mmCIF file of C-alpha atoms in Angstrom:
data_model
loop_
_atom_site.group_PDB
_atom_site.id
_atom_site.type_symbol
_atom_site.label_atom_id
_atom_site.label_comp_id
_atom_site.label_asym_id
_atom_site.label_seq_id
_atom_site.Cartn_x
_atom_site.Cartn_y
_atom_site.Cartn_z
ATOM 1 C CA MET A 53 -25.284 27.861 2.121
ATOM 2 C CA ASP A 54 -24.567 28.488 5.824
ATOM 3 C CA ALA A 55 -21.535 26.411 6.875
ATOM 4 C CA ALA A 56 -23.341 25.356 10.049
ATOM 5 C CA ALA A 57 -26.248 24.039 8.000
ATOM 6 C CA ALA A 58 -24.166 21.878 5.670
ATOM 7 C CA ALA A 59 -24.364 18.106 6.069
ATOM 8 C CA PRO A 60 -21.260 16.676 7.804
ATOM 9 C CA THR A 61 -18.714 15.101 5.476
ATOM 10 C CA PRO A 62 -17.818 11.405 5.913
ATOM 11 C CA PRO A 63 -14.779 10.748 8.128
ATOM 12 C CA GLN A 64 -11.519 10.627 6.197
ATOM 13 C CA ALA A 65 -10.425 7.398 7.907
ATOM 14 C CA ASP A 66 -13.641 5.683 6.847
ATOM 15 C CA VAL A 67 -13.172 6.652 3.200
ATOM 16 C CA PHE A 68 -9.488 5.650 3.285
ATOM 17 C CA ALA A 69 -10.348 2.198 4.665
ATOM 18 C CA ARG A 70 -12.627 1.503 1.692
ATOM 19 C CA TYR A 71 -9.757 1.604 -0.781
ATOM 20 C CA PHE A 72 -6.403 1.383 0.993
ATOM 21 C CA ARG A 73 -4.447 -0.479 3.648
ATOM 22 C CA HIS A 74 -1.700 1.098 5.752
ATOM 23 C CA SER A 75 1.325 -1.026 6.644
ATOM 24 C CA ARG A 76 3.248 0.544 9.489
ATOM 25 C CA ARG A 77 5.796 -2.263 9.276
ATOM 26 C CA HIS A 78 6.742 -1.350 5.702
ATOM 27 C CA ARG A 79 5.651 2.313 5.914
ATOM 28 C CA ILE A 80 3.453 2.123 2.815
ATOM 29 C CA VAL A 81 -0.163 2.518 1.721
ATOM 30 C CA VAL A 82 -1.521 -0.243 -0.512
ATOM 31 C CA CYS A 83 -4.507 -0.186 -2.845
ATOM 32 C CA ALA A 84 -6.689 -3.049 -1.628
ATOM 33 C CA GLU A 85 -8.050 -3.768 -5.114
ATOM 34 C CA CYS A 86 -4.867 -3.373 -7.178
ATOM 35 C CA CYS A 87 -2.675 -5.091 -4.544
ATOM 36 C CA THR A 88 0.179 -2.658 -5.094
ATOM 37 C CA ALA A 89 1.785 0.073 -3.011
ATOM 38 C CA VAL A 90 0.971 3.628 -4.039
ATOM 39 C CA VAL A 91 3.206 6.693 -3.724
ATOM 40 C CA PRO A 92 1.554 8.582 -0.821
ATOM 41 C CA LYS A 93 1.193 11.937 -2.565
ATOM 42 C CA HIS A 94 -0.434 10.186 -5.540
ATOM 43 C CA ALA A 95 -3.199 8.393 -3.603
ATOM 44 C CA ALA A 96 -6.004 10.543 -5.040
ATOM 45 C CA ALA A 97 -4.519 10.369 -8.540
ATOM 46 C CA HIS A 98 -4.368 6.568 -8.292
ATOM 47 C CA LEU A 99 -8.072 6.423 -7.480
ATOM 48 C CA ALA A 100 -8.963 8.813 -10.302
ATOM 49 C CA ARG A 101 -6.898 6.870 -12.835
ATOM 50 C CA ASN A 102 -7.772 3.307 -11.814
ATOM 51 C CA HIS A 103 -11.057 3.514 -9.914
ATOM 52 C CA GLY A 104 -13.381 5.823 -11.791
ATOM 53 C CA ARG A 105 -16.322 4.999 -9.548
ATOM 54 C CA THR A 106 -14.801 7.089 -6.749
ATOM 55 C CA THR A 107 -16.048 10.626 -6.340
ATOM 56 C CA LYS A 108 -13.935 13.759 -6.267
ATOM 57 C CA GLU A 109 -14.910 14.279 -2.643
ATOM 58 C CA GLU A 110 -13.814 10.754 -1.702
ATOM 59 C CA ARG A 111 -10.465 11.233 -3.401
ATOM 60 C CA ARG A 112 -9.965 14.508 -1.566
ATOM 61 C CA HIS A 113 -10.723 12.848 1.781
ATOM 62 C CA VAL A 114 -8.311 10.006 1.020
ATOM 63 C CA GLN A 115 -5.474 12.331 0.057
ATOM 64 C CA ARG A 116 -5.909 14.470 3.161
ATOM 65 C CA TYR A 117 -5.917 11.366 5.331
ATOM 66 C CA VAL A 118 -2.774 9.954 3.703
ATOM 67 C CA ASP A 119 -1.025 13.325 3.959
ATOM 68 C CA GLY A 120 -1.613 13.253 7.715
ATOM 69 C CA LEU A 121 -0.522 9.663 8.322
ATOM 70 C CA GLU A 122 2.519 8.862 10.394
ATOM 71 C CA ASP A 123 4.732 5.840 9.676
ATOM 72 C CA VAL A 124 4.497 6.413 5.922
ATOM 73 C CA ALA A 125 7.572 6.797 3.712
ATOM 74 C CA ARG A 126 7.497 10.047 1.745
ATOM 75 C CA GLU A 127 10.658 9.019 -0.122
ATOM 76 C CA VAL A 128 11.388 5.597 -1.588
ATOM 77 C CA SER A 129 14.579 5.407 0.487
ATOM 78 C CA ASP A 130 12.422 5.383 3.628
ATOM 79 C CA VAL A 131 10.331 2.355 2.604
ATOM 80 C CA ARG A 132 11.041 -0.733 4.699
ATOM 81 C CA PHE A 133 11.121 -3.422 2.051
ATOM 82 C CA PRO A 134 11.039 -7.051 3.261
ATOM 83 C CA GLY A 135 14.383 -8.680 3.986
ATOM 84 C CA PRO A 136 15.626 -11.662 1.942
ATOM 85 C CA ASP A 137 14.378 -14.126 4.568
ATOM 86 C CA ASP A 138 11.078 -12.385 5.283
ATOM 87 C CA PRO A 139 7.730 -13.900 4.271
ATOM 88 C CA PRO A 140 5.646 -12.067 1.669
ATOM 89 C CA TYR A 141 3.561 -9.078 2.702
ATOM 90 C CA GLY A 142 -0.023 -10.305 2.507
ATOM 91 C CA GLU A 143 -1.581 -7.290 0.759
ATOM 92 C CA ILE A 144 0.693 -7.449 -2.312
ATOM 93 C CA ALA A 145 0.606 -10.186 -4.957
ATOM 94 C CA VAL A 146 3.495 -12.676 -5.084
ATOM 95 C CA GLN A 147 5.122 -13.257 -8.468
ATOM 96 C CA TYR A 148 7.208 -16.281 -9.368
ATOM 97 C CA GLY A 149 9.910 -17.111 -11.883
ATOM 98 C CA GLY A 150 12.027 -14.044 -11.232
ATOM 99 C CA LEU A 151 15.727 -13.848 -12.123
ATOM 100 C CA ARG A 152 17.812 -12.774 -9.127
ATOM 101 C CA CYS A 153 21.353 -11.487 -9.393
ATOM 102 C CA ALA A 154 23.896 -13.763 -7.688
ATOM 103 C CA GLY A 155 26.473 -10.991 -7.331
ATOM 104 C CA ARG A 156 27.549 -9.475 -4.039
ATOM 105 C CA ASP A 157 26.973 -6.013 -2.665
ATOM 106 C CA PRO A 158 29.866 -4.041 -1.118
ATOM 107 C CA ASP A 159 28.838 -5.371 2.315
ATOM 108 C CA GLY A 160 29.211 -8.953 1.103
ATOM 109 C CA ARG A 161 25.505 -9.756 0.956
ATOM 110 C CA GLN A 162 23.846 -11.194 -2.120
ATOM 111 C CA CYS A 163 22.509 -8.567 -4.485
ATOM 112 C CA ARG A 164 18.727 -8.239 -4.239
ATOM 113 C CA TYR A 165 18.114 -7.149 -7.823
ATOM 114 C CA VAL A 166 15.244 -9.163 -9.345
ATOM 115 C CA VAL A 167 13.680 -8.873 -12.804
ATOM 116 C CA SER A 168 11.594 -11.021 -15.105
ATOM 117 C CA THR A 169 13.642 -10.909 -18.336
ATOM 118 C CA VAL A 170 17.102 -12.199 -19.288
ATOM 119 C CA ARG A 171 17.930 -8.967 -21.102
ATOM 120 C CA LYS A 172 17.441 -6.868 -17.976
ATOM 121 C CA ILE A 173 19.357 -9.208 -15.674
ATOM 122 C CA GLN A 174 22.254 -9.390 -18.147
ATOM 123 C CA SER A 175 22.381 -5.614 -18.390
ATOM 124 C CA HIS A 176 22.413 -5.287 -14.601
ATOM 125 C CA CYS A 177 25.135 -7.890 -14.115
ATOM 126 C CA GLN A 178 27.315 -6.238 -16.765
ATOM 127 C CA GLU A 179 26.916 -2.677 -15.488
ATOM 128 C CA VAL A 180 27.012 -3.329 -11.741
ATOM 129 C CA HIS A 181 29.150 -6.445 -11.319
ATOM 130 C CA GLY A 182 31.306 -6.466 -14.452
ATOM 131 C CA TRP A 183 29.882 -9.744 -15.748
ATOM 132 C CA ARG A 184 30.749 -10.811 -19.306
ATOM 133 C CA ASN A 185 28.739 -13.187 -21.428
ATOM 134 C CA GLU A 186 31.187 -15.901 -22.518
ATOM 135 C CA GLN A 187 28.668 -17.844 -24.555
ATOM 136 C CA LYS A 188 29.553 -17.450 -28.233
ATOM 137 C CA ARG A 189 27.039 -17.089 -31.015
ATOM 138 C CA GLY A 190 26.282 -20.010 -33.345
ATOM 139 C CA GLY A 191 27.667 -23.515 -32.871
ATOM 140 C CA ASN A 192 25.851 -26.546 -31.518
ATOM 141 C CA VAL A 193 22.845 -25.114 -29.708
ATOM 142 C CA LYS A 194 21.863 -28.512 -28.290
ATOM 143 C CA GLN A 195 25.330 -29.022 -26.837
ATOM 144 C CA LYS A 196 25.277 -25.540 -25.319
ATOM 145 C CA ARG A 197 22.164 -26.418 -23.373
ATOM 146 C CA VAL A 198 24.063 -29.290 -21.718
ATOM 147 C CA GLN A 199 27.024 -27.144 -20.748
ATOM 148 C CA THR A 200 26.967 -24.971 -17.631
ATOM 149 C CA ALA A 201 25.828 -21.506 -18.637
ATOM 150 C CA ASN A 202 28.080 -18.613 -17.768
ATOM 151 C CA ARG A 203 25.332 -16.778 -15.964
ATOM 152 C CA MET A 204 25.422 -14.685 -12.839
ATOM 153 C CA TRP A 205 21.846 -15.075 -11.670
ATOM 154 C CA ASP A 206 19.475 -17.584 -10.130
ATOM 155 C CA GLU A 207 16.154 -18.596 -11.640
ATOM 156 C CA GLY A 208 12.805 -19.226 -9.996
ATOM 157 C CA GLN A 209 12.973 -16.390 -7.470
ATOM 158 C CA ALA A 210 9.705 -15.416 -5.771
ATOM 159 C CA TYR A 211 9.280 -11.660 -5.444
ATOM 160 C CA GLN A 212 6.842 -8.830 -4.877
ATOM 161 C CA GLN A 213 6.569 -5.614 -6.840
ATOM 162 C CA PHE A 214 5.822 -2.876 -4.321
ATOM 163 C CA PHE A 215 5.231 0.097 -6.631
ATOM 164 C CA THR A 216 4.476 0.751 -10.298
ATOM 165 C CA LYS A 217 5.837 4.319 -10.506
ATOM 166 C CA PRO A 218 9.249 3.930 -12.242
ATOM 167 C CA SER A 219 11.245 5.937 -9.701
ATOM 168 C CA TRP A 220 9.720 3.945 -6.810
ATOM 169 C CA LYS A 221 9.348 0.564 -8.491
ATOM 170 C CA ARG A 222 11.107 -2.271 -6.669
ATOM 171 C CA ASN A 223 11.041 -6.015 -7.224
ATOM 172 C CA THR A 224 11.801 -7.401 -3.777
ATOM 173 C CA PRO A 225 12.946 -11.037 -3.346
ATOM 174 C CA ILE A 226 11.039 -12.931 -0.674
ATOM 175 C CA THR A 227 10.978 -16.368 0.901
ATOM 176 C CA VAL A 228 7.767 -18.313 0.330
ATOM 177 C CA PRO A 229 6.988 -21.135 2.818
ATOM 178 C CA ALA A 230 7.682 -24.605 1.450
ATOM 179 C CA ASP A 231 3.983 -25.501 1.598
ATOM 180 C CA GLY A 232 3.166 -22.571 -0.695
ATOM 181 C CA GLY A 233 1.585 -20.478 2.000
ATOM 182 C CA GLY A 234 0.713 -22.173 5.246
ATOM 183 C CA ASP A 235 0.338 -20.097 8.324
ATOM 184 C CA GLY A 236 3.247 -17.823 7.394
ATOM 185 C CA ASP A 237 5.302 -16.013 10.008
ATOM 186 C CA PRO A 238 3.261 -15.442 13.206
ATOM 187 C CA GLY A 239 5.029 -12.158 13.928
ATOM 188 C CA GLN A 240 4.410 -10.817 10.422
ATOM 189 C CA ASP A 241 0.781 -11.968 10.520
ATOM 190 C CA ALA A 242 0.277 -10.233 13.868
ATOM 191 C CA VAL A 243 1.688 -6.942 12.566
ATOM 192 C CA GLU A 244 -0.492 -7.042 9.445
ATOM 193 C CA LEU A 245 -3.561 -7.854 11.553
ATOM 194 C CA PHE A 246 -2.734 -4.929 13.856
ATOM 195 C CA ASP A 247 -2.485 -2.614 10.848
ATOM 196 C CA ARG A 248 -5.916 -3.701 9.604
ATOM 197 C CA LEU A 249 -7.536 -3.418 13.033
ATOM 198 C CA LEU A 250 -6.043 0.014 13.693
ATOM 199 C CA THR A 251 -7.210 1.322 10.319
ATOM 200 C CA GLN A 252 -10.693 -0.056 10.959
ATOM 201 C CA ARG A 253 -10.714 1.374 14.475
ATOM 202 C CA GLU A 254 -9.863 4.819 13.122
ATOM 203 C CA ALA A 255 -12.684 4.515 10.594
ATOM 204 C CA ASP A 256 -15.167 3.319 13.233
ATOM 205 C CA GLY A 257 -14.111 6.146 15.527
ATOM 206 C CA GLY A 258 -14.848 8.647 12.791
ATOM 207 C CA GLN A 259 -18.314 7.187 12.297
ATOM 208 C CA ARG A 260 -19.030 7.371 16.036
ATOM 209 C CA ARG A 261 -17.909 11.006 16.156
ATOM 210 C CA GLN A 262 -20.208 11.748 13.239
ATOM 211 C CA ARG A 263 -23.175 10.150 15.042
ATOM 212 C CA ARG A 264 -22.416 12.084 18.246
ATOM 213 C CA THR A 265 -22.208 15.408 16.447
ATOM 214 C CA ILE A 266 -25.446 17.342 16.206
ATOM 215 C CA GLN A 267 -26.394 17.788 12.568
ATOM 216 C CA GLY A 268 -27.827 20.964 11.126
ATOM 217 C CA GLU A 269 -29.946 21.378 8.028
ATOM 218 C CA GLY A 270 -29.379 18.536 5.607
ATOM 219 C CA GLY A 271 -28.920 15.920 8.342
ATOM 220 C CA ARG A 272 -30.404 12.532 7.666
ATOM 221 C CA GLN A 273 -32.494 12.428 10.858
ATOM 222 C CA GLU A 274 -35.778 14.320 10.828
ATOM 223 C CA VAL A 275 -35.871 17.269 13.236
ATOM 224 C CA SER A 276 -39.023 17.623 15.325
ATOM 225 C CA PRO A 277 -41.358 20.522 14.386
ATOM 226 C CA TRP A 278 -40.780 22.265 17.738
ATOM 227 C CA LEU A 279 -36.968 22.117 17.401
ATOM 228 C CA ARG A 280 -37.278 23.359 13.846
ATOM 229 C CA PHE A 281 -39.418 26.265 15.085
ATOM 230 C CA VAL A 282 -36.828 27.390 17.668
ATOM 231 C CA ALA A 283 -33.982 26.519 15.245
ATOM 232 C CA TRP A 284 -31.868 24.790 17.938
ATOM 233 C CA HIS A 285 -30.679 22.199 15.409
ATOM 234 C CA VAL A 286 -29.021 25.062 13.501
ATOM 235 C CA HIS A 287 -27.517 26.842 16.496
ATOM 236 C CA LEU A 288 -26.153 23.615 18.042
ATOM 237 C CA ALA A 289 -24.861 22.072 14.801
ATOM 238 C CA GLY A 290 -21.356 20.703 15.263
ATOM 239 C CA PHE A 291 -21.538 20.313 19.052
ATOM 240 C CA ASP A 292 -20.843 16.946 20.690
ATOM 241 C CA ARG A 293 -23.915 15.466 22.383
ATOM 242 C CA GLY A 294 -21.865 13.732 25.080
ATOM 243 C CA GLU A 295 -19.956 16.862 26.046
ATOM 244 C CA MET A 296 -23.169 18.885 26.240
ATOM 245 C CA LEU A 297 -24.765 16.327 28.587
ATOM 246 C CA LEU A 298 -21.790 16.625 30.947
ATOM 247 C CA THR A 299 -22.082 20.406 31.226
#
């Protein structure tokens, strides 16, 4: 088929906005349905694996759009994870009951390692901070519960899991407002709203460009018989109506 006669493809930004959100603050792309950050180069693979209703063409558009995005971390070291006093990022689910290491990093700050099982937190504390479990096996179990446990972690930590890919996976401790949500941090809310509006604006802009562009054969609008006879809709396919009116 003649390239000029092919129906225009949907804008990449529009397709991206159906399935993902882009956080410039954290430099990540998040699946809107799964509520988890996705490794940028695996955006199309994520859709194919978890959202079978998407078409191959849609996945290709999404991947090309993500590949061209600025303010996106291509390496996990470039992700801007929330700080210990930051509110949760609204597009990712908050999990509760995490175990956070109480050890200190070389800079004197509290370690930010968070997991959901005692086995993992014990292993971390032993390997990274030299912790030793002083609780002996056997004995009076009831009495042991009364005694102060020789543990090096805090319970009940709220956290967010930003990725599921093992090499990118991070459980990040966060601070949840005392009322369980509330209005959150105005600055954070404003940044997230800006991200959503900018993504939507890019998608809307793509739709407007598509409407302005003259369509060739296969376009949805019916071409008049006279225009079809002189074949102008084929020769002018791809031109911008507004620019042509100015010339």
